[in-house]
Coordinates of C-alpha atoms and ligand atoms in Angstrom, one line a residue:
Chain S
X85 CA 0.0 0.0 0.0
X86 CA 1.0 3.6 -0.4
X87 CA 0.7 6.9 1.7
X88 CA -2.8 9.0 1.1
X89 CA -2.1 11.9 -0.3
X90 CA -0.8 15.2 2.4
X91 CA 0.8 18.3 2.0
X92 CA 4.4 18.7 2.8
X93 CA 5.6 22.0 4.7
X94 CA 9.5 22.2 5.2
X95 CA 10.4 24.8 7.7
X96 CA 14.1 25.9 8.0
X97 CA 13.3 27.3 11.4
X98 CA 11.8 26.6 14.6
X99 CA 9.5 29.6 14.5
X100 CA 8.8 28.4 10.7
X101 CA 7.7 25.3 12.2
X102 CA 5.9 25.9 15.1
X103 CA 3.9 28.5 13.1
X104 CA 3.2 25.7 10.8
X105 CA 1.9 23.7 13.7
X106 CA -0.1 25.9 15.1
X107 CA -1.9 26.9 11.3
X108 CA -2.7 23.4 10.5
X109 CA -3.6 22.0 14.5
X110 CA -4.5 18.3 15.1
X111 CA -4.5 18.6 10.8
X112 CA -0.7 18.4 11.2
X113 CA 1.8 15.6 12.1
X114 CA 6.0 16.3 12.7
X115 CA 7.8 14.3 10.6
X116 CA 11.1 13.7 12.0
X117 CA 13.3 10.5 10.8
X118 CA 10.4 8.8 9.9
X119 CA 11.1 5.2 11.1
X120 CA 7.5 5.3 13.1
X121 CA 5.3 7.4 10.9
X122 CA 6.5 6.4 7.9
X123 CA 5.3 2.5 8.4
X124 CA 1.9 3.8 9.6
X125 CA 1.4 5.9 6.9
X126 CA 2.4 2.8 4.3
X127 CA -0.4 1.2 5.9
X128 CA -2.4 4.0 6.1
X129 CA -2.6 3.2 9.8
X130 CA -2.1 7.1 10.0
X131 CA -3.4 9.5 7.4
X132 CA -2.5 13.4 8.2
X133 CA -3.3 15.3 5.9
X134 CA 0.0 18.1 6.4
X135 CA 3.3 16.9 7.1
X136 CA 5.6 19.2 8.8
X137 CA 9.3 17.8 8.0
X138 CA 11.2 19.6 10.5
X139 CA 15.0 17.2 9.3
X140 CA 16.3 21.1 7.8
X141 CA 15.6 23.1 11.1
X142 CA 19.3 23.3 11.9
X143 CA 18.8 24.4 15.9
X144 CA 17.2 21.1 16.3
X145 CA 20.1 19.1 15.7
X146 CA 22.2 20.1 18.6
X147 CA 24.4 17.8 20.9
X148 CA 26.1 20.0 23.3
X149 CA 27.6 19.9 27.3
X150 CA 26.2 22.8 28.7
X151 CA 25.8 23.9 32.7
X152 CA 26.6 20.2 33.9
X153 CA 24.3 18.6 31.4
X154 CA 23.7 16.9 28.5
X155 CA 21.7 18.9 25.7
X156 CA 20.3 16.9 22.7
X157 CA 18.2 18.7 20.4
X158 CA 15.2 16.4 18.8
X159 CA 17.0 15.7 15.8
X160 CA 20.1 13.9 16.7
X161 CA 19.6 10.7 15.5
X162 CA 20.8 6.8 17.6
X163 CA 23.5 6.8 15.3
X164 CA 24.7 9.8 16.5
X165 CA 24.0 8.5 20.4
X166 CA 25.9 5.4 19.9
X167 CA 29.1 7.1 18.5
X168 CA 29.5 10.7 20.2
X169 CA 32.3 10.5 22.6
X170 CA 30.2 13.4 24.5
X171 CA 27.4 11.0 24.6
X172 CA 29.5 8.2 26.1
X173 CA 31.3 10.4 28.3
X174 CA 28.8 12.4 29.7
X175 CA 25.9 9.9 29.9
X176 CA 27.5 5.9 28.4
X177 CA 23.9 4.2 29.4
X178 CA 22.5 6.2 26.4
X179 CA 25.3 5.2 23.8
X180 CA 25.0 2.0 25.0
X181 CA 21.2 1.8 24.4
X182 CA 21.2 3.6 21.3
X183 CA 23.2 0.5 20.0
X184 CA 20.2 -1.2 20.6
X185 CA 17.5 0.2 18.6
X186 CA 16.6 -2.0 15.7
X187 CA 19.5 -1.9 12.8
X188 CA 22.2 0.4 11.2
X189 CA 19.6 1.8 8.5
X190 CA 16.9 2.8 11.3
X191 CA 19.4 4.4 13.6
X192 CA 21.0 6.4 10.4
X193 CA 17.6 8.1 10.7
X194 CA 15.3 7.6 13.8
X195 CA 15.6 10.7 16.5
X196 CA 15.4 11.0 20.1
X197 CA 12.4 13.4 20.0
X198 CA 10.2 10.7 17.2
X199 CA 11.4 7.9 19.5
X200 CA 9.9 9.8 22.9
X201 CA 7.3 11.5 20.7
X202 CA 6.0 7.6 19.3
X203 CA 6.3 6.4 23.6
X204 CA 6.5 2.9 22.4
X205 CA 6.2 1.0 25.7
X206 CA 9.5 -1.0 24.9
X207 CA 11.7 2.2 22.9
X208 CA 15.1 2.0 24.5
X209 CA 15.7 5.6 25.0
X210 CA 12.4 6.4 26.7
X211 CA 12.8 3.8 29.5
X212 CA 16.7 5.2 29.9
X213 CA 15.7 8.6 30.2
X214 CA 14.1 7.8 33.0
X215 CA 16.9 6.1 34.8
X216 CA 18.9 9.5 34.1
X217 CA 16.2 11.7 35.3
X218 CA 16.1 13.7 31.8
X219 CA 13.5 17.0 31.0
X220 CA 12.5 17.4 28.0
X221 CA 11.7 20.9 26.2
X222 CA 8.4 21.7 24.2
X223 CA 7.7 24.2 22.5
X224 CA 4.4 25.9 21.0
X225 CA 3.6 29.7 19.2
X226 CA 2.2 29.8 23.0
X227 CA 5.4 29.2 24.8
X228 CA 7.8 26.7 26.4
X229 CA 7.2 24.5 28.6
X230 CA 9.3 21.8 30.3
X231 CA 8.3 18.5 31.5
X232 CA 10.2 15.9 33.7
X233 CA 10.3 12.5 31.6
X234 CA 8.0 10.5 34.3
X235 CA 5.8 13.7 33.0
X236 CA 5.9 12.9 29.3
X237 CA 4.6 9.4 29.0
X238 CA 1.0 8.8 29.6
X239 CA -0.1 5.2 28.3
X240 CA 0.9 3.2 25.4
X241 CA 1.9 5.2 22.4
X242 CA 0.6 8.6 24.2
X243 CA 2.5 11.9 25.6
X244 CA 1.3 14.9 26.9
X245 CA 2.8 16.4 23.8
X246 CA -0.2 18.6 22.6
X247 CA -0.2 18.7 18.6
X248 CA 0.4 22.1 18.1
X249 CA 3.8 21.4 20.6
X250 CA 7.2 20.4 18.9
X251 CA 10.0 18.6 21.5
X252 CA 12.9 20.9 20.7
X253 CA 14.9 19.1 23.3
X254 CA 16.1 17.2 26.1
X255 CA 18.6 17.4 28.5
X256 CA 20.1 15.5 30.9
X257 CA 22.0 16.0 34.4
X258 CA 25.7 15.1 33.2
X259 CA 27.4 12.3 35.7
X260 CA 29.4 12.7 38.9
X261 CA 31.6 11.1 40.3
X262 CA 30.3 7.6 42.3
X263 CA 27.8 7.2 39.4
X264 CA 27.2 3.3 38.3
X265 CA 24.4 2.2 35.9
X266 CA 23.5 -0.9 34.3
X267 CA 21.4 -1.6 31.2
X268 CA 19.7 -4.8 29.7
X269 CA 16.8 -5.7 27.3
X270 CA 15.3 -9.3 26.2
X271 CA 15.0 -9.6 21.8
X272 CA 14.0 -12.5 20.5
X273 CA 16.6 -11.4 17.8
X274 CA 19.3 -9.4 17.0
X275 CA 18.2 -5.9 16.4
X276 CA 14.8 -6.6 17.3
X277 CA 12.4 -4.2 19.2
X278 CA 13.1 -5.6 23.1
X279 CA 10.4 -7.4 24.7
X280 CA 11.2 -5.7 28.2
X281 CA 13.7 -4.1 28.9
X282 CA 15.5 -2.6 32.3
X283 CA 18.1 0.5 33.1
X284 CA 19.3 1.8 36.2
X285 CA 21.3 4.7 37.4
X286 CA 23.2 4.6 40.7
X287 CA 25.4 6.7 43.0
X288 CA 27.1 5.8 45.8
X289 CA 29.4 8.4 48.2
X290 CA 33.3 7.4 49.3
X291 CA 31.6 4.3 51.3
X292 CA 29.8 2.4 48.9
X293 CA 27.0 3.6 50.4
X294 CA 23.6 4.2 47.8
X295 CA 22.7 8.5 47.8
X296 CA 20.5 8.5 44.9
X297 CA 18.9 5.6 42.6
X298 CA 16.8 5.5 39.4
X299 CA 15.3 2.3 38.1
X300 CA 12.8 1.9 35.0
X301 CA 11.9 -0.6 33.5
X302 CA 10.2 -0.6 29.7
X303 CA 7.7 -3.3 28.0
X304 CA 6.8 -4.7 31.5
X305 CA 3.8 -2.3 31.6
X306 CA 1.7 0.1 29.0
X307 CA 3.9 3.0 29.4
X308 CA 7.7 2.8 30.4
X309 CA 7.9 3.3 34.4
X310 CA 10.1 4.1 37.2
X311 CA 10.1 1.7 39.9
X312 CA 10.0 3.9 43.3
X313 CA 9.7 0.8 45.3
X314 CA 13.3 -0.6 44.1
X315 CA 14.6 2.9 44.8
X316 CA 13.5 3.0 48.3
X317 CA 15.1 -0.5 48.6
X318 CA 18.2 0.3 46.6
X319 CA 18.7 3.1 49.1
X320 CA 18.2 1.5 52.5
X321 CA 20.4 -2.2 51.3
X322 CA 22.6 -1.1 48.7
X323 CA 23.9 -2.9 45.9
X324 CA 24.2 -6.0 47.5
X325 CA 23.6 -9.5 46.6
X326 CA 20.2 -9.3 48.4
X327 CA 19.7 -5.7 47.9
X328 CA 19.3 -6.2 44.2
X329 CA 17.3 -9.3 44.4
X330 CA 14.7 -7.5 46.6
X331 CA 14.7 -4.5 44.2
X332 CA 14.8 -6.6 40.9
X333 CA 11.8 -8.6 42.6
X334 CA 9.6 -5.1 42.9
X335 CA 9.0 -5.3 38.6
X336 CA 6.7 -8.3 40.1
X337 CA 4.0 -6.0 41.2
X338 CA 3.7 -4.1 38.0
X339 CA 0.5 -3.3 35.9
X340 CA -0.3 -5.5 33.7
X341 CA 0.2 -5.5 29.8
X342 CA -0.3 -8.3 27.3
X343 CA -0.4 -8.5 23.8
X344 CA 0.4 -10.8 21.2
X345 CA 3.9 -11.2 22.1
X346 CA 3.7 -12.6 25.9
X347 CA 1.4 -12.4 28.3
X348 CA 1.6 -10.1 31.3
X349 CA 2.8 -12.5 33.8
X350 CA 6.1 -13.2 31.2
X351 CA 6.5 -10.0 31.2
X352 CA 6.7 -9.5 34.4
X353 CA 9.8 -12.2 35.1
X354 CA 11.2 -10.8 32.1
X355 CA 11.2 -7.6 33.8
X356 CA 12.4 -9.1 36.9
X357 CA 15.7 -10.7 36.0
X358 CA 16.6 -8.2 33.3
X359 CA 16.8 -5.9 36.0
X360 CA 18.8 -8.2 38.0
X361 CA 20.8 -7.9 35.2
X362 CA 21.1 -4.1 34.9
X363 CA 21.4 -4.3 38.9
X364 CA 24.6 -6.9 38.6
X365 CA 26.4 -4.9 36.0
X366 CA 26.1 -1.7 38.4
X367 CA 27.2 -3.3 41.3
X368 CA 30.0 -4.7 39.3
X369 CA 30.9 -0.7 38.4
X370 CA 29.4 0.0 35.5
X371 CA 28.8 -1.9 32.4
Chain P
X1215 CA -3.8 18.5 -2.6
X1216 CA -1.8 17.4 -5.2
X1217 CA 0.6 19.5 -5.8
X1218 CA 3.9 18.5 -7.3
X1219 CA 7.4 19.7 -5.7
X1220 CA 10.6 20.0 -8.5
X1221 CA 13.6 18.1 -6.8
X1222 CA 17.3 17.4 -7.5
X1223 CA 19.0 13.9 -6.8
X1224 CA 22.2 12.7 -7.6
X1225 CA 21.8 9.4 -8.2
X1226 CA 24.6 6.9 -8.9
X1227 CA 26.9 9.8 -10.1
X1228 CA 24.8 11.4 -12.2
X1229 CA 22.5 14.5 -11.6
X1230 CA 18.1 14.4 -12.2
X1231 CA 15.4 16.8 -11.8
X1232 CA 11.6 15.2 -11.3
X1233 CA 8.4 16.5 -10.7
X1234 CA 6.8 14.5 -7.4
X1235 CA 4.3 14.1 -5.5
X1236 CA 4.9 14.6 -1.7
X1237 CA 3.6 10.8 -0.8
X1238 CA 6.5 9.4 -3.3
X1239 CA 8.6 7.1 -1.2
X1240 CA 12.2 7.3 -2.1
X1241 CA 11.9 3.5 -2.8
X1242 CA 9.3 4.2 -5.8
X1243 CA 11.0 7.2 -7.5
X1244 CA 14.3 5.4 -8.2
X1245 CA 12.5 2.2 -9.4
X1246 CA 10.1 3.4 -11.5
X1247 CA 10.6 7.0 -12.1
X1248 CA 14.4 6.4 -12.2
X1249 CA 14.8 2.8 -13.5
X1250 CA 16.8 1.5 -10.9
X1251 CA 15.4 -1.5 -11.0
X1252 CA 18.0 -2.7 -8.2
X1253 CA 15.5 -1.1 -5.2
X1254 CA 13.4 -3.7 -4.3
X1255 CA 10.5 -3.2 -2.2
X1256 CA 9.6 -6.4 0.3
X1257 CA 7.1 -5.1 3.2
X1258 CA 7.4 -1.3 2.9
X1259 CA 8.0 -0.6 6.9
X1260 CA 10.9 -0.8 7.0
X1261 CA 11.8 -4.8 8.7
X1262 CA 13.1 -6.9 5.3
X1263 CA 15.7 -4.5 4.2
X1264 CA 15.5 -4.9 0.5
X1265 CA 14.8 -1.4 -0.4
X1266 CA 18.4 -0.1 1.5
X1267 CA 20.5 2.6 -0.3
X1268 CA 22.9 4.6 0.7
X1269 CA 21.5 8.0 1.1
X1270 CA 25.0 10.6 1.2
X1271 CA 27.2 8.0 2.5
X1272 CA 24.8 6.2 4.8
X1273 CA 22.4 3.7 4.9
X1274 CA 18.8 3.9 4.9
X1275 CA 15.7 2.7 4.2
X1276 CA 13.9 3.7 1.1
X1277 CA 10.6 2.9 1.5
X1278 CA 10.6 5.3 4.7
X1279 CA 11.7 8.5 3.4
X1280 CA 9.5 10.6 0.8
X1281 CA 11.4 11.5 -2.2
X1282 CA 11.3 15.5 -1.9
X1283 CA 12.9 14.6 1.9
X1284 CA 16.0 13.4 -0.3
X1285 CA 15.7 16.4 -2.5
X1286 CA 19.7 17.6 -2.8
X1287 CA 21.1 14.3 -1.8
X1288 CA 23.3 11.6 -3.1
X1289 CA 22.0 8.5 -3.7
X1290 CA 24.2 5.3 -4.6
X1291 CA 21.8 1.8 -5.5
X1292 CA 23.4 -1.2 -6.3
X1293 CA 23.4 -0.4 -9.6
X1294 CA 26.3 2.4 -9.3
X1295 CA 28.6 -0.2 -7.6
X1296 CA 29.1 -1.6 -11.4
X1297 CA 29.0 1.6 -13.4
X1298 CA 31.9 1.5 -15.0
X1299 CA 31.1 -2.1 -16.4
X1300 CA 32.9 -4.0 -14.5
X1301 CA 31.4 -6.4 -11.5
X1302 CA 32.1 -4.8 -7.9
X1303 CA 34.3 -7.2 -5.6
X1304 CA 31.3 -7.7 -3.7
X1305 CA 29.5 -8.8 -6.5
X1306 CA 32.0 -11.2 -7.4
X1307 CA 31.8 -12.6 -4.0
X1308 CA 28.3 -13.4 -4.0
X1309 CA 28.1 -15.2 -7.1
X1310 CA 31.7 -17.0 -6.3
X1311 CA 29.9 -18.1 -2.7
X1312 CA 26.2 -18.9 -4.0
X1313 CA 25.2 -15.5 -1.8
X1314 CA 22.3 -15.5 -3.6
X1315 CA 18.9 -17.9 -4.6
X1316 CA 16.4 -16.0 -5.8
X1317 CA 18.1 -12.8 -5.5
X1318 CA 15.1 -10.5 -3.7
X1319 CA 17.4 -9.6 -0.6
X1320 CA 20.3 -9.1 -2.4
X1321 CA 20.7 -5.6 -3.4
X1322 CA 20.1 -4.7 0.0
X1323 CA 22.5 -7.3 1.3
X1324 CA 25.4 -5.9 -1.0
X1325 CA 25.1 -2.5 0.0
X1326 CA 24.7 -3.3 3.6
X1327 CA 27.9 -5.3 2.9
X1328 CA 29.3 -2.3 1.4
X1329 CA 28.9 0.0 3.7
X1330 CA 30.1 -2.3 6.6
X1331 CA 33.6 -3.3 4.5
X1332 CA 33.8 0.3 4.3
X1333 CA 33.9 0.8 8.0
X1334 CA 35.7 -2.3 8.9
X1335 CA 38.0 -3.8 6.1
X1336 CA 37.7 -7.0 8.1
X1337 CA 35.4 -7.5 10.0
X1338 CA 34.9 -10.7 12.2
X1339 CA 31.7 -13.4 11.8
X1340 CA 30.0 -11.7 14.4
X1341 CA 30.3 -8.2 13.1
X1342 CA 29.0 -9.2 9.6
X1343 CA 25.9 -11.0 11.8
X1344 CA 25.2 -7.5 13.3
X1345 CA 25.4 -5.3 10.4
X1346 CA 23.3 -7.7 8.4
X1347 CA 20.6 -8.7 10.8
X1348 CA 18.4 -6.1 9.3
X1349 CA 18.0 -7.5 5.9
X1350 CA 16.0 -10.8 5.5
X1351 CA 16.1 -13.7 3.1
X1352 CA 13.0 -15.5 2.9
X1353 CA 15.4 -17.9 0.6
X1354 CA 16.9 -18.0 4.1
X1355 CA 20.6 -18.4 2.5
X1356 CA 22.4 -16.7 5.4
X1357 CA 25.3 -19.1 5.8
X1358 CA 26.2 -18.1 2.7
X1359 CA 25.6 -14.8 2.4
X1360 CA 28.1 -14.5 5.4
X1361 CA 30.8 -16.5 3.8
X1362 CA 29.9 -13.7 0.6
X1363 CA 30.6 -11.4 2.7
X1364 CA 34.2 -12.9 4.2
X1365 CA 34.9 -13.8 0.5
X1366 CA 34.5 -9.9 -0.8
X1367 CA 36.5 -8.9 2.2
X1368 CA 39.5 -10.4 0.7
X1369 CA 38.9 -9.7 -2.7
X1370 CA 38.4 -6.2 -2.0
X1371 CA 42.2 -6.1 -0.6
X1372 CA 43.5 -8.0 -3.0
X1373 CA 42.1 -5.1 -5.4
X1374 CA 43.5 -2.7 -2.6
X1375 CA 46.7 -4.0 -3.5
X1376 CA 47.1 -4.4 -6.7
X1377 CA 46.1 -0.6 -6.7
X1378 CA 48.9 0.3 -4.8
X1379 CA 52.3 0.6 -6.4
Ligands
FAD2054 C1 12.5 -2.1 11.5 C2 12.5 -1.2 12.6 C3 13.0 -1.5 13.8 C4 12.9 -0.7 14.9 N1 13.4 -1.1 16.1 C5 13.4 -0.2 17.2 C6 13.9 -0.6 18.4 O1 14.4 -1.7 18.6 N2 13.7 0.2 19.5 C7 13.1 1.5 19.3 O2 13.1 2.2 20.3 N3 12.7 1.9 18.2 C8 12.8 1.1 17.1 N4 12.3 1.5 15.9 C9 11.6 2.8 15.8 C10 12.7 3.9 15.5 O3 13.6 3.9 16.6 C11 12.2 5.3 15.3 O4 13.3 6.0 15.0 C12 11.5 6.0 16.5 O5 10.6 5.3 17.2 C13 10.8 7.2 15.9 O6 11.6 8.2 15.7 P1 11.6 9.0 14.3 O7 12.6 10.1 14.5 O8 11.8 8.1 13.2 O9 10.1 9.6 14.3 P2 9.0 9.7 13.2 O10 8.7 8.4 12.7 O11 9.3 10.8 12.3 O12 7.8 10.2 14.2 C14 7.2 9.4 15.1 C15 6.1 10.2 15.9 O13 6.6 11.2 16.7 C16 6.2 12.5 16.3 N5 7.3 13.4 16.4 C17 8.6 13.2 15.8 N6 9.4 14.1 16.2 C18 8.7 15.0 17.0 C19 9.1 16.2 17.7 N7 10.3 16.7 17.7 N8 8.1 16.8 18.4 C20 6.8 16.3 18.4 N9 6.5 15.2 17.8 C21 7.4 14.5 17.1 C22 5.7 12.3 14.9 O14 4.7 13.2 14.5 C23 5.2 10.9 14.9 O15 3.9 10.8 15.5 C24 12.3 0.6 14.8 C25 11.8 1.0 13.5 C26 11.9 0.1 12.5 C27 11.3 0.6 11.1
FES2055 S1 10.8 -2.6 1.7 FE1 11.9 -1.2 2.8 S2 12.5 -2.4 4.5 FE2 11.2 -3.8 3.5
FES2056 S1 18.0 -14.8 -2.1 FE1 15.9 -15.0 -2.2 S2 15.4 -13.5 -0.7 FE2 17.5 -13.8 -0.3

């Protein structure tokens, strides 16, 4: 099958395109690398009738350290993520993530505002974010506003994006010293979107002993969570051999989400030990 | 609704201007505006890899990129690794190693092959596994498609050094 017919608008700006968005309203869909949309429109799964390609609005494709953080515009793409030695050294669970998502022609393309924008349940970067404690910058003809990550997701495939809102971009607190995270997802093959998936960020002080901890988990549930439970847990046993089995053990009580792939209680122990997994490789500093 | 957008691709070395609509994938201006014959289109969202080119240098998926998005670029299809006549080294491969049955997933495969030999001269089993895993043959001939791609490793430096003086 091919597209229906749309318009195409190509702003070289972000002004250009967030006037373009707020002209043509729920009418209007961003294109960004395409690696979501472009399927459902194939299908015809989606149909907008104005495509806003926003790929030549230059300010979106930033990748910058700025005030102890990690800035990535919407349009830097996983390739980008896997390679950048800025990536790696500011933030390494990222690069290491990026590697993850499907093959070498989808990460040449896909971006890190479509992936968040498309919230699949299972998209690598969306559950790592998390972990990292990331905001992430939207924009409108109306204003700015920015929302934490635990903000943006609201069920499967939904954000709080509004549609006459573009993610310009997100940023990320850059690592400290003391900081140890883990990462690990479950394909049934190579390259393949992850069935669940599980990241974690760590930081222990001059004693080993656990300040801060972030643990999400992705494809367990219908929305990419945080587990506050495993924190709490994290926090008061540390990385310990029994420390992380009773936080890995707290992805047993989450919501339940089946589909054709596996059924919620799979999911669930698939959540589980992959974030025994993610816990291990922390505890064993780093990845 | 239908309005037509003029682009420019370079395609294969050589310049074109077309006339498209904006719903053109990439994928069906170069095989049937273009003749390059070489795209093939499997499932159209992007999983079988049949449709790759290299879009400036890198690779991507055809049948998920509009045409006008590609307006200004450089395109190479399997086609333009022969130009001049001759077969490419990696074309001799996969006929030397039987890389091929039916020959669907093969244009994609070369070029994938292509761009990987071009990062990594020699790259290990494994390596060719990864960069590969996004290209299927439903004549499921991967054990030889691999040894294709080991086999146009070396013949790509023997023509390395028979180049060099
Ligand atoms: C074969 C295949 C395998 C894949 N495997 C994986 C995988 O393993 N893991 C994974 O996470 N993903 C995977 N993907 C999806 C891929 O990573 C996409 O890149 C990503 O999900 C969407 O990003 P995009 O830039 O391509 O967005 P697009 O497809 O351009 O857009 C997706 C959605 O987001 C909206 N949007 C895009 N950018 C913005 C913005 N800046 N502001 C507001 N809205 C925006 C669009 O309007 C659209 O609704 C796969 C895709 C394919 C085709
Ligand atoms: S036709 Fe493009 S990936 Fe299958
Ligand atoms: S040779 Fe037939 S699809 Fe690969």
């Amino acid at each position: 099958m091919k597209p229906a017919p749309f318009r195409y608008v190509r702003p070289q700006t972000r002004e250009e395109g967030l006037e373009a968005l707020a002209r043509y309203g729920e009418d209007a869909k961003v294109l960004a690398g395409g690696q979501s949309l472009v399927p459902l429109m194939n299908l015809r799964l989606a149909r907008p009738k104005v495509l806003v390609d926003i790929n030549r609005i230059p300010a979106l494709g930033i990748l910058e350290r700025r005030d102890g953080e990690l800035v990535l515009g919407a349009l830097v793409r996983h390739r980008q993520l896997e390679g950048d030695p800025r990536v790696w050294e500011a933030c390494p669970i990222l690069s290491r993530a990026a590697a993850c998502i499907g093959y070498p022609a989808i990460r040449n393309r896909g971006t890190v505002g479509g992936s968040l924008a498309h919230a699949d349940p299972a998209a690598e970067l969306g559950c790592v974010l998390l972990a990292t404690g990331a905001v992430v910058v939207l924009e409108s003809s109306r204003g700015r506003r920015e929302v934490r990550i635990e903000d943006l997701f609201v069920g499967p495939y939904t954000t709080c994006i509004r549609p006459d809102e573009l993610l310009v971009e997100v940023r990320i607190p850059a690592w400290r010293e003391g900081t140890r995270w883990g990462f690990a997802e479950f394909t049934r093959h190579e390259g393949g979107f992850a069935l669940a998936l599980a990241a974690c960020v760590v930081h222990l002080d001059g004693e080993g002993k656990v300040t801060s901890a972030r643990v999400a988990v992705g494809g367990v549930s219908p929305l990419p969570v945080r587990l506050p439970e495993a924190e709490k847990s994290l926090r008061g046993a540390g990385l310990s051999k029994e420390g992380i089995a009773q936080a890995a053990a707290c992805a047993l009580s989450l919501e339940d989400y089946d589909d054709v792939h596996a059924p919620a209680w799979h999911r669930r122990q698939l959540g589980r030990w992959l974030l025994l997994q993610a816990l291990q490789q922390a505890a064993g500093g780093g990845s | 609704m239908r309005d037509r957008i003029s682009i420019a691709l370079q395609v294969n070395g050589k310049p074109y201007r077309l006339e498209v609509e904006p719903r053109r994938l990439l994928a069906d201006v170069l095989r049937r505006d273009l003749g390059f014959t070489g795209v093939h289109l499997g499932c159209e969202h992007g999983v079988c890899g049949a449709c790759t080119v290299l879009l400036d240098g890198e690779l991507v998926r055809s049948c998920l990129m509009f045409a006008v998005q590609a307006d200004g670029c450089e395109i190479l299809t399997v086609e333009g690794l022969n130009a001049s006549g001759d077969l490419h080294p990696i074309q001799r491969a996969f006929i030397e190693e039987f890389g091929f049955q039916c020959g669907f997933c093969t244009p994609g495969m070369i070029l994938a092959a292509y761009r990987l030999l071009q990062e990594r001269p020699r790259p290990s089993a494994e390596e060719i596994r990864r960069a590969l895993a996004g290209n299927l043959c439903r004549c499921t001939g991967y054990a030889d498609i691999l040894r294709s791609v080991q086999r146009a490793a070396v013949l790509l430096a023997e023509a390395e050094e028979t180049r060099a003086p």
